[in-house]
Tab-separated table of C-alpha atoms and ligand atoms in Angstrom:
chain	number	residue	atom	x	y	z
J	115	MET	CA	-8.117	-44.935	33.288
J	116	LEU	CA	-11.713	-43.778	32.757
J	117	LEU	CA	-11.003	-40.599	34.648
J	118	LYS	CA	-7.922	-39.969	32.587
J	119	THR	CA	-9.868	-40.474	29.315
J	120	LEU	CA	-12.614	-38.171	30.526
J	121	PHE	CA	-10.018	-35.585	31.430
J	122	HIS	CA	-8.482	-35.799	27.950
J	123	LEU	CA	-11.894	-35.573	26.316
J	124	HIS	CA	-12.685	-32.558	28.425
J	125	LEU	CA	-9.386	-30.965	27.483
J	126	SER	CA	-9.872	-31.515	23.747
J	127	PHE	CA	-13.413	-30.097	23.898
J	128	LEU	CA	-11.979	-27.078	25.629
J	129	LEU	CA	-9.316	-26.682	22.925
J	130	ILE	CA	-11.855	-27.058	20.104
J	131	PHE	CA	-14.155	-24.573	21.769
J	132	THR	CA	-11.340	-22.090	22.350
J	133	SER	CA	-10.006	-22.250	18.798
J	134	GLN	CA	-13.486	-21.970	17.312
J	135	ALA	CA	-14.239	-18.981	19.449
J	136	ALA	CA	-11.025	-17.275	18.297
J	137	VAL	CA	-11.353	-17.901	14.577
J	138	GLN	CA	-13.478	-15.766	12.306
J	139	ASP	CA	-13.565	-16.616	8.620
J	140	PHE	CA	-13.776	-13.039	7.429
J	141	CYS	CA	-14.682	-9.513	8.402
J	142	VAL	CA	-15.844	-7.709	5.291
J	143	GLY	CA	-15.390	-4.048	6.164
J	144	ASP	CA	-18.421	-1.921	6.913
J	145	LEU	CA	-17.392	1.349	5.246
J	146	SER	CA	-20.254	3.293	6.824
J	147	ALA	CA	-18.249	3.521	10.059
J	148	PRO	CA	-14.785	5.106	10.346
J	149	GLU	CA	-11.623	3.011	9.989
J	150	GLY	CA	-9.670	2.448	13.216
J	151	PRO	CA	-6.161	1.104	13.835
J	152	ALA	CA	-7.511	-2.451	13.538
J	153	GLY	CA	-9.440	-1.674	10.349
J	154	TYR	CA	-13.186	-1.432	9.780
J	155	SER	CA	-15.876	-3.144	11.798
J	156	CYS	CA	-17.525	-6.133	10.134
J	157	LYS	CA	-20.454	-6.076	7.789
J	158	SER	CA	-23.098	-8.476	9.072
J	159	PRO	CA	-22.081	-11.956	7.799
J	160	ALA	CA	-25.709	-12.610	6.823
J	161	LYS	CA	-25.441	-9.810	4.271
J	162	VAL	CA	-22.144	-10.975	2.765
J	163	THR	CA	-22.285	-12.509	-0.703
J	164	VAL	CA	-19.686	-13.817	-3.150
J	165	ASN	CA	-19.610	-10.374	-4.745
J	166	ASP	CA	-18.000	-9.003	-1.594
J	167	PHE	CA	-15.008	-11.239	-2.316
J	168	VAL	CA	-14.583	-10.173	-5.945
J	169	TYR	CA	-13.216	-6.821	-7.116
J	170	SER	CA	-12.944	-5.842	-10.776
J	171	GLY	CA	-11.558	-2.327	-10.330
J	172	LEU	CA	-8.057	-3.126	-11.585
J	173	ALA	CA	-9.081	-4.358	-15.026
J	174	GLY	CA	-8.723	-1.053	-16.866
J	175	VAL	CA	-5.657	1.057	-17.639
J	176	GLY	CA	-5.393	3.906	-15.128
J	177	ASN	CA	-5.514	7.524	-16.301
J	178	THR	CA	-1.908	8.701	-16.641
J	179	SER	CA	-2.781	12.193	-17.968
J	180	ASN	CA	-1.255	13.939	-14.973
J	181	LEU	CA	1.954	15.563	-13.804
J	182	ILE	CA	3.668	12.282	-12.896
J	183	LYS	CA	2.334	10.412	-15.951
J	184	ALA	CA	1.391	7.579	-13.629
J	185	ALA	CA	-1.760	6.041	-12.191
J	186	VAL	CA	-1.989	3.978	-9.026
J	187	SER	CA	-5.317	2.140	-8.805
J	188	PRO	CA	-5.626	0.720	-5.292
J	189	ALA	CA	-7.548	-2.331	-4.194
J	190	PHE	CA	-7.165	-1.541	-0.500
J	191	SER	CA	-9.847	-2.233	2.097
J	192	ALA	CA	-11.501	1.129	1.296
J	193	GLN	CA	-12.093	-0.027	-2.296
J	194	PHE	CA	-12.292	-3.781	-1.654
J	195	PRO	CA	-13.695	-4.165	1.871
J	196	ALA	CA	-13.322	-7.967	1.921
J	197	LEU	CA	-9.571	-7.384	2.488
J	198	ASN	CA	-10.382	-5.874	5.894
J	199	GLY	CA	-8.576	-7.867	8.593
J	200	LEU	CA	-6.779	-10.168	6.161
J	201	GLY	CA	-3.406	-8.414	6.193
J	202	LEU	CA	-2.962	-7.912	2.457
J	203	SER	CA	-3.939	-5.761	-0.505
J	204	ILE	CA	-2.931	-4.967	-4.071
J	205	ALA	CA	-2.780	-2.048	-6.494
J	206	ARG	CA	-2.317	-1.585	-10.212
J	207	LEU	CA	0.442	0.732	-11.389
J	208	ASP	CA	0.336	2.188	-14.895
J	209	LEU	CA	3.303	4.263	-16.045
J	210	ALA	CA	3.091	6.150	-19.322
J	211	PRO	CA	6.395	6.886	-21.088
J	212	GLY	CA	8.273	9.243	-18.756
J	213	GLY	CA	5.993	8.249	-15.879
J	214	VAL	CA	7.184	8.147	-12.291
J	215	VAL	CA	5.876	7.343	-8.839
J	216	PRO	CA	7.875	9.940	-6.908
J	217	MET	CA	9.715	9.086	-3.702
J	218	HIS	CA	7.088	7.809	-1.251
J	219	THR	CA	6.383	5.495	1.673
J	220	HIS	CA	3.596	3.232	2.845
J	221	PRO	CA	3.580	3.538	6.652
J	222	GLY	CA	1.426	0.439	7.065
J	223	GLY	CA	3.039	-2.338	5.074
J	224	SER	CA	5.783	-3.822	2.938
J	225	GLU	CA	5.319	-3.830	-0.840
J	226	LEU	CA	5.976	-6.508	-3.433
J	227	LEU	CA	6.122	-5.256	-7.039
J	228	LEU	CA	5.621	-7.483	-10.088
J	229	VAL	CA	6.419	-6.037	-13.518
J	230	VAL	CA	3.844	-7.299	-16.010
J	231	ASP	CA	4.787	-5.175	-19.027
J	232	GLY	CA	7.606	-2.846	-19.977
J	233	SER	CA	10.516	-2.014	-17.707
J	234	ILE	CA	10.687	-0.051	-14.487
J	235	CYS	CA	13.642	1.384	-12.591
J	236	ALA	CA	12.723	0.912	-8.929
J	237	GLY	CA	14.557	1.437	-5.692
J	238	PHE	CA	14.380	2.162	-1.993
J	239	ILE	CA	16.528	3.861	0.616
J	240	SER	CA	17.238	2.064	3.855
J	241	SER	CA	17.135	3.851	7.195
J	242	ALA	CA	20.957	3.680	7.056
J	243	ASN	CA	20.566	5.789	3.855
J	244	LYS	CA	21.889	3.069	1.584
J	245	ILE	CA	20.248	3.049	-1.856
J	246	TYR	CA	19.084	-0.180	-3.516
J	247	PHE	CA	17.844	0.303	-7.080
J	248	LYS	CA	17.637	-1.683	-10.285
J	249	THR	CA	15.919	-1.743	-13.670
J	250	LEU	CA	13.282	-4.464	-13.665
J	251	TYR	CA	11.768	-6.256	-16.630
J	252	LYS	CA	8.609	-8.230	-17.315
J	253	GLY	CA	8.271	-10.987	-14.718
J	254	ASP	CA	10.684	-9.411	-12.211
J	255	LEU	CA	9.703	-8.917	-8.589
J	256	MET	CA	11.129	-6.414	-6.151
J	257	VAL	CA	10.261	-5.975	-2.494
J	258	PHE	CA	10.195	-2.654	-0.622
J	259	PRO	CA	10.390	-3.117	3.159
J	260	GLN	CA	7.758	-1.398	5.276
J	261	GLY	CA	8.058	2.324	5.872
J	262	LEU	CA	11.116	2.961	3.670
J	263	LEU	CA	11.202	5.658	0.983
J	264	HIS	CA	11.018	4.180	-2.505
J	265	PHE	CA	10.228	5.077	-6.124
J	266	GLN	CA	9.370	3.660	-9.535
J	267	VAL	CA	10.311	5.224	-12.882
J	268	ASN	CA	9.336	3.995	-16.320
J	269	ALA	CA	12.642	2.852	-17.806
J	270	GLY	CA	11.318	2.017	-21.286
J	271	LYS	CA	10.001	3.898	-24.296
J	272	GLY	CA	6.468	2.460	-24.103
J	273	PRO	CA	3.992	2.200	-21.243
J	274	ALA	CA	4.796	-0.025	-18.262
J	275	LEU	CA	2.394	-2.042	-16.135
J	276	ALA	CA	3.012	-3.476	-12.689
J	277	PHE	CA	0.985	-4.837	-9.805
J	278	VAL	CA	2.029	-4.098	-6.250
J	279	SER	CA	0.823	-6.120	-3.298
J	280	PHE	CA	1.056	-5.020	0.317
J	281	SER	CA	1.256	-6.749	3.674
J	282	SER	CA	-1.619	-4.597	4.903
J	283	PRO	CA	-5.215	-4.110	3.767
J	284	SER	CA	-4.694	-0.365	4.162
J	285	PRO	CA	-0.972	0.396	3.704
J	286	GLY	CA	-1.351	4.175	3.243
J	287	LEU	CA	0.654	6.318	0.834
J	288	GLN	CA	2.711	9.420	1.517
J	289	ILE	CA	4.499	11.057	-1.410
J	290	LEU	CA	7.505	13.066	-0.226
J	291	ASP	CA	7.229	15.941	-2.744
J	292	PHE	CA	3.507	16.299	-2.135
J	293	ALA	CA	4.084	16.342	1.626
J	294	LEU	CA	6.649	19.133	1.209
J	295	PHE	CA	5.272	21.213	-1.678
J	296	ALA	CA	1.539	20.505	-2.148
J	297	ASN	CA	0.263	22.134	1.044
J	298	ASP	CA	0.613	25.388	2.987
J	299	LEU	CA	3.759	24.529	4.940
J	300	PRO	CA	5.570	27.919	4.949
J	301	THR	CA	8.466	28.218	2.480
J	302	GLU	CA	10.724	29.446	5.267
J	303	LEU	CA	10.058	26.324	7.335
J	304	ILE	CA	10.677	24.079	4.331
J	305	HIS	CA	13.952	25.922	3.771
J	306	ASP	CA	14.911	25.540	7.438
J	307	THR	CA	14.082	21.843	7.533
J	308	THR	CA	15.415	20.769	4.119
J	309	PHE	CA	18.148	23.365	3.252
J	310	LEU	CA	16.550	23.787	-0.204
J	311	ASP	CA	16.692	27.356	-1.506
J	312	GLU	CA	13.507	29.384	-1.486
J	313	ALA	CA	13.305	29.840	-5.263
J	314	GLN	CA	13.305	26.076	-5.772
J	315	ILE	CA	10.681	25.619	-3.036
J	316	LYS	CA	8.393	28.277	-4.586
J	317	LYS	CA	8.818	26.711	-8.015
J	318	LEU	CA	7.812	23.260	-6.731
J	319	LYS	CA	4.885	24.708	-4.735
J	320	GLY	CA	3.722	26.320	-7.986
J	321	VAL	CA	3.900	23.030	-9.860
J	322	LEU	CA	2.300	20.920	-7.110
J	323	GLY	CA	-0.339	23.391	-5.946
J	324	GLY	CA	1.178	24.423	-2.624
J	325	THR	CA	0.903	27.901	-1.076
J	326	ASN	CA	2.872	30.035	1.429
X	280	NAG	C1	-7.801	11.648	-17.534
X	280	NAG	O1	-7.509	12.685	-16.616
X	280	NAG	C2	-7.485	13.977	-17.215
X	280	NAG	C3	-6.990	14.956	-16.166
X	280	NAG	O2	-7.723	14.864	-14.975
X	280	NAG	C4	-8.877	14.301	-17.750
X	280	NAG	O3	-8.883	15.558	-18.342
X	280	NAG	C5	-9.290	13.228	-18.751
X	280	NAG	O4	-10.621	13.438	-19.161
X	280	NAG	C6	-9.158	11.833	-18.150
X	280	NAG	N1	-9.354	10.846	-19.210
X	280	NAG	C7	-10.202	9.847	-19.079
X	280	NAG	C8	-10.253	8.906	-20.219
X	280	NAG	O5	-10.896	9.673	-18.082
Protein backbone atom coordinates (compact mmCIF):
# COMPACT_ATOMS: atom_id res chain seq x y z
CA MET A 1 0.00 0.00 0.00
CA LEU A 2 2.77 2.42 1.02
CA LEU A 3 4.80 1.42 -1.99
CA LYS A 4 1.84 1.94 -4.25
CA THR A 5 1.19 5.43 -2.80
CA LEU A 6 4.84 6.33 -3.17
CA PHE A 7 4.75 5.14 -6.75
CA HIS A 8 1.70 7.31 -7.47
CA LEU A 9 3.30 10.30 -5.79
CA HIS A 10 6.41 9.76 -7.83
CA LEU A 11 4.36 9.51 -11.00
CA SER A 12 2.43 12.72 -10.32
CA PHE A 13 5.64 14.61 -9.54
CA LEU A 14 7.01 13.38 -12.82
CA LEU A 15 3.88 14.56 -14.67
CA ILE A 16 3.95 17.98 -12.98
CA PHE A 17 7.63 18.34 -13.75
CA THR A 18 7.15 17.29 -17.37
CA SER A 19 4.23 19.63 -18.03
CA GLN A 20 5.99 22.54 -16.35
CA ALA A 21 9.08 21.95 -18.39
CA ALA A 22 7.02 21.95 -21.61
CA VAL A 23 4.95 25.05 -20.96
CA GLN A 24 6.22 28.55 -21.59
CA ASP A 25 3.89 31.45 -20.88
CA PHE A 26 5.08 33.58 -23.76
CA CYS A 27 7.91 34.20 -26.18
CA VAL A 28 7.89 37.87 -27.07
CA GLY A 29 9.78 37.99 -30.36
CA ASP A 30 13.30 39.35 -30.44
CA LEU A 31 13.23 41.23 -33.75
CA SER A 32 17.00 41.77 -33.76
CA ALA A 33 17.45 38.20 -35.02
CA PRO A 34 15.94 36.84 -38.26
CA GLU A 35 12.56 35.09 -38.27
CA GLY A 36 12.67 31.32 -38.84
CA PRO A 37 9.92 28.82 -39.66
CA ALA A 38 9.02 28.65 -35.96
CA GLY A 39 9.01 32.44 -35.58
CA TYR A 40 11.43 34.69 -33.71
CA SER A 41 13.58 33.73 -30.77
CA CYS A 42 12.42 35.01 -27.39
CA LYS A 43 13.22 38.34 -25.84
CA SER A 44 14.62 37.76 -22.36
CA PRO A 45 11.58 37.37 -20.05
CA ALA A 46 13.27 39.65 -17.51
CA LYS A 47 13.03 42.49 -20.02
CA VAL A 48 9.37 41.92 -20.90
CA THR A 49 6.88 44.46 -19.59
CA VAL A 50 3.13 44.96 -19.98
CA ASN A 51 3.84 47.26 -22.91
CA ASP A 52 5.07 44.27 -24.90
CA PHE A 53 1.54 42.87 -24.71
CA VAL A 54 -0.21 46.04 -25.88
CA TYR A 55 -0.21 47.37 -29.44
CA SER A 56 -1.91 50.62 -30.46
CA GLY A 57 -0.97 50.63 -34.14
CA LEU A 58 -4.47 49.86 -35.44
CA ALA A 59 -6.19 52.86 -33.89
CA GLY A 60 -5.87 55.21 -36.86
CA VAL A 61 -7.43 55.07 -40.33
CA GLY A 62 -4.91 53.66 -42.81
CA ASN A 63 -3.74 55.75 -45.77
CA THR A 64 -5.88 54.74 -48.76
CA SER A 65 -4.34 57.27 -51.20
CA ASN A 66 -2.96 54.55 -53.45
CA LEU A 67 -3.80 52.58 -56.57
CA ILE A 68 -6.05 50.08 -54.78
CA LYS A 69 -7.66 52.72 -52.52
CA ALA A 70 -7.09 50.38 -49.61
CA ALA A 71 -4.84 50.16 -46.56
CA VAL A 72 -3.95 47.00 -44.68
CA SER A 73 -2.39 47.79 -41.30
CA PRO A 74 -0.95 44.57 -39.90
CA ALA A 75 -0.46 43.63 -36.28
CA PHE A 76 1.64 40.58 -37.10
CA SER A 77 4.58 39.41 -35.00
CA ALA A 78 6.89 41.81 -36.89
CA GLN A 79 4.82 44.77 -35.65
CA PHE A 80 3.53 43.24 -32.41
CA PRO A 81 6.23 40.79 -31.26
CA ALA A 82 4.20 39.48 -28.30
CA LEU A 83 2.16 37.47 -30.86
CA ASN A 84 5.28 35.40 -31.62
CA GLY A 85 4.54 31.73 -30.93
CA LEU A 86 0.88 32.30 -30.04
CA GLY A 87 -0.62 31.24 -33.37
CA LEU A 88 -2.71 34.33 -34.09
CA SER A 89 -2.61 37.89 -35.38
CA ILE A 90 -4.86 40.66 -36.64
CA ALA A 91 -4.89 43.48 -39.19
CA ARG A 92 -7.00 46.53 -39.88
CA LEU A 93 -8.46 46.94 -43.36
CA ASP A 94 -9.59 50.36 -44.56
CA LEU A 95 -11.29 50.58 -47.94
CA ALA A 96 -12.02 53.98 -49.44
CA PRO A 97 -14.93 54.18 -51.91
CA GLY A 98 -13.86 52.04 -54.88
CA GLY A 99 -11.19 50.37 -52.75
CA VAL A 100 -10.13 46.78 -53.28
CA VAL A 101 -7.74 44.23 -51.84
CA PRO A 102 -6.86 42.45 -55.08
CA MET A 103 -6.82 38.67 -55.34
CA HIS A 104 -4.27 37.43 -52.79
CA THR A 105 -3.30 34.62 -50.43
CA HIS A 106 -1.80 34.24 -46.99
CA PRO A 107 0.41 31.13 -47.19
CA GLY A 108 0.67 30.87 -43.41
CA GLY A 109 -2.84 31.01 -42.02
CA SER A 110 -6.61 31.13 -42.33
CA GLU A 111 -8.32 34.52 -42.12
CA LEU A 112 -11.45 35.63 -40.29
CA LEU A 113 -12.90 38.96 -41.46
CA LEU A 114 -15.25 41.11 -39.37
CA VAL A 115 -16.97 44.05 -41.07
CA VAL A 116 -17.12 46.96 -38.62
CA ASP A 117 -18.40 49.68 -40.95
CA GLY A 118 -19.77 49.87 -44.47
CA SER A 119 -20.18 46.88 -46.74
CA ILE A 120 -17.64 44.66 -48.43
CA CYS A 121 -17.99 42.13 -51.23
CA ALA A 122 -15.60 39.33 -50.28
CA GLY A 123 -14.88 35.92 -51.69
CA PHE A 124 -12.42 33.10 -52.15
CA ILE A 125 -11.71 30.42 -54.71
CA SER A 126 -11.31 26.84 -53.57
CA SER A 127 -8.59 24.60 -54.95
CA ALA A 128 -11.41 22.92 -56.93
CA ASN A 129 -11.86 26.41 -58.51
CA LYS A 130 -15.30 26.93 -57.01
CA ILE A 131 -16.02 30.57 -56.13
CA TYR A 132 -17.63 31.56 -52.83
CA PHE A 133 -18.46 35.27 -52.59
CA LYS A 134 -20.98 37.48 -50.87
CA THR A 135 -21.64 41.10 -49.91
CA LEU A 136 -21.09 41.51 -46.18
CA TYR A 137 -22.48 44.17 -43.89
CA LYS A 138 -21.58 45.62 -40.51
CA GLY A 139 -21.25 42.79 -37.99
CA ASP A 140 -20.83 40.03 -40.61
CA LEU A 141 -17.96 37.57 -40.42
CA MET A 142 -16.46 35.60 -43.26
CA VAL A 143 -13.67 33.04 -43.10
CA PHE A 144 -11.05 32.45 -45.80
CA PRO A 145 -9.36 29.05 -45.47
CA GLN A 146 -5.57 28.96 -45.41
CA GLY A 147 -3.70 29.40 -48.67
CA LEU A 148 -6.72 30.05 -50.92
CA LEU A 149 -6.95 33.05 -53.25
CA HIS A 150 -9.40 35.64 -51.97
CA PHE A 151 -10.38 39.31 -52.33
CA GLN A 152 -12.29 42.16 -50.72
CA VAL A 153 -14.01 45.00 -52.59
CA ASN A 154 -15.77 47.99 -51.07
CA ALA A 155 -19.42 47.40 -51.97
CA GLY A 156 -20.76 50.69 -50.59
CA LYS A 157 -20.58 54.37 -51.47
CA GLY A 158 -18.70 55.40 -48.31
CA PRO A 159 -15.55 54.05 -46.68
CA ALA A 160 -15.56 50.53 -45.23
CA LEU A 161 -13.69 49.25 -42.19
CA ALA A 162 -12.94 45.65 -41.30
CA PHE A 163 -10.62 43.75 -39.00
CA VAL A 164 -9.08 40.49 -40.15
CA SER A 165 -7.60 37.97 -37.76
CA PHE A 166 -5.29 35.14 -38.75
CA SER A 167 -4.44 31.72 -37.38
CA SER A 168 -0.76 32.62 -37.56
CA PRO A 169 1.37 35.35 -35.98
CA SER A 170 2.99 35.87 -39.38
CA PRO A 171 0.51 34.78 -42.09
CA GLY A 172 2.31 36.43 -45.03
CA LEU A 173 0.63 38.17 -47.95
CA GLN A 174 1.03 37.56 -51.67
CA ILE A 175 -1.02 39.68 -54.06
CA LEU A 176 -1.52 37.90 -57.38
CA ASP A 177 -1.33 40.97 -59.66
CA PHE A 178 1.76 42.26 -57.88
CA ALA A 179 3.41 38.84 -58.19
CA LEU A 180 2.72 38.83 -61.94
CA PHE A 181 3.10 42.49 -62.94
CA ALA A 182 5.12 44.38 -60.29
CA ASN A 183 8.50 42.75 -60.90
CA ASP A 184 10.84 41.90 -63.77
CA LEU A 185 9.30 38.57 -64.77
CA PRO A 186 9.64 38.72 -68.60
CA THR A 187 6.43 39.57 -70.49
CA GLU A 188 6.95 36.55 -72.72
CA LEU A 189 7.05 34.21 -69.73
CA ILE A 190 3.93 35.80 -68.24
CA HIS A 191 2.22 35.32 -71.60
CA ASP A 192 3.35 31.68 -71.76
CA THR A 193 2.23 30.91 -68.23
CA THR A 194 -1.05 32.87 -68.12
CA PHE A 195 -2.19 33.10 -71.81
CA LEU A 196 -2.74 36.86 -71.32
CA ASP A 197 -1.85 38.93 -74.39
CA GLU A 198 1.33 40.95 -74.31
CA ALA A 199 -0.35 44.35 -74.63
CA GLN A 200 -2.40 43.69 -71.50
CA ILE A 201 0.69 42.45 -69.63
CA LYS A 202 2.70 45.57 -70.59
CA LYS A 203 -0.18 47.81 -69.57
CA LEU A 204 -0.42 46.18 -66.12
CA LYS A 205 3.38 46.26 -65.68
CA GLY A 206 3.20 49.99 -66.42
CA VAL A 207 0.51 50.53 -63.81
CA LEU A 208 2.11 48.34 -61.13
CA GLY A 209 5.74 49.27 -61.70
CA GLY A 210 6.96 46.08 -63.36
CA THR A 211 9.63 45.91 -66.08
CA ASN A 212 10.62 43.53 -68.91
C1 LIG B 1 -0.87 59.03 -47.95
O1 LIG B 1 -0.08 58.42 -48.97
C2 LIG B 1 0.19 59.29 -50.06
C3 LIG B 1 0.87 58.46 -51.14
O2 LIG B 1 1.98 57.77 -50.64
C4 LIG B 1 1.02 60.47 -49.57
O3 LIG B 1 1.30 61.33 -50.62
C5 LIG B 1 0.26 61.19 -48.46
O4 LIG B 1 1.07 62.20 -47.90
C6 LIG B 1 -0.17 60.22 -47.36
N1 LIG B 1 -1.07 60.91 -46.45
C7 LIG B 1 -0.88 60.90 -45.14
C8 LIG B 1 -1.90 61.61 -44.35
O5 LIG B 1 0.06 60.33 -44.60
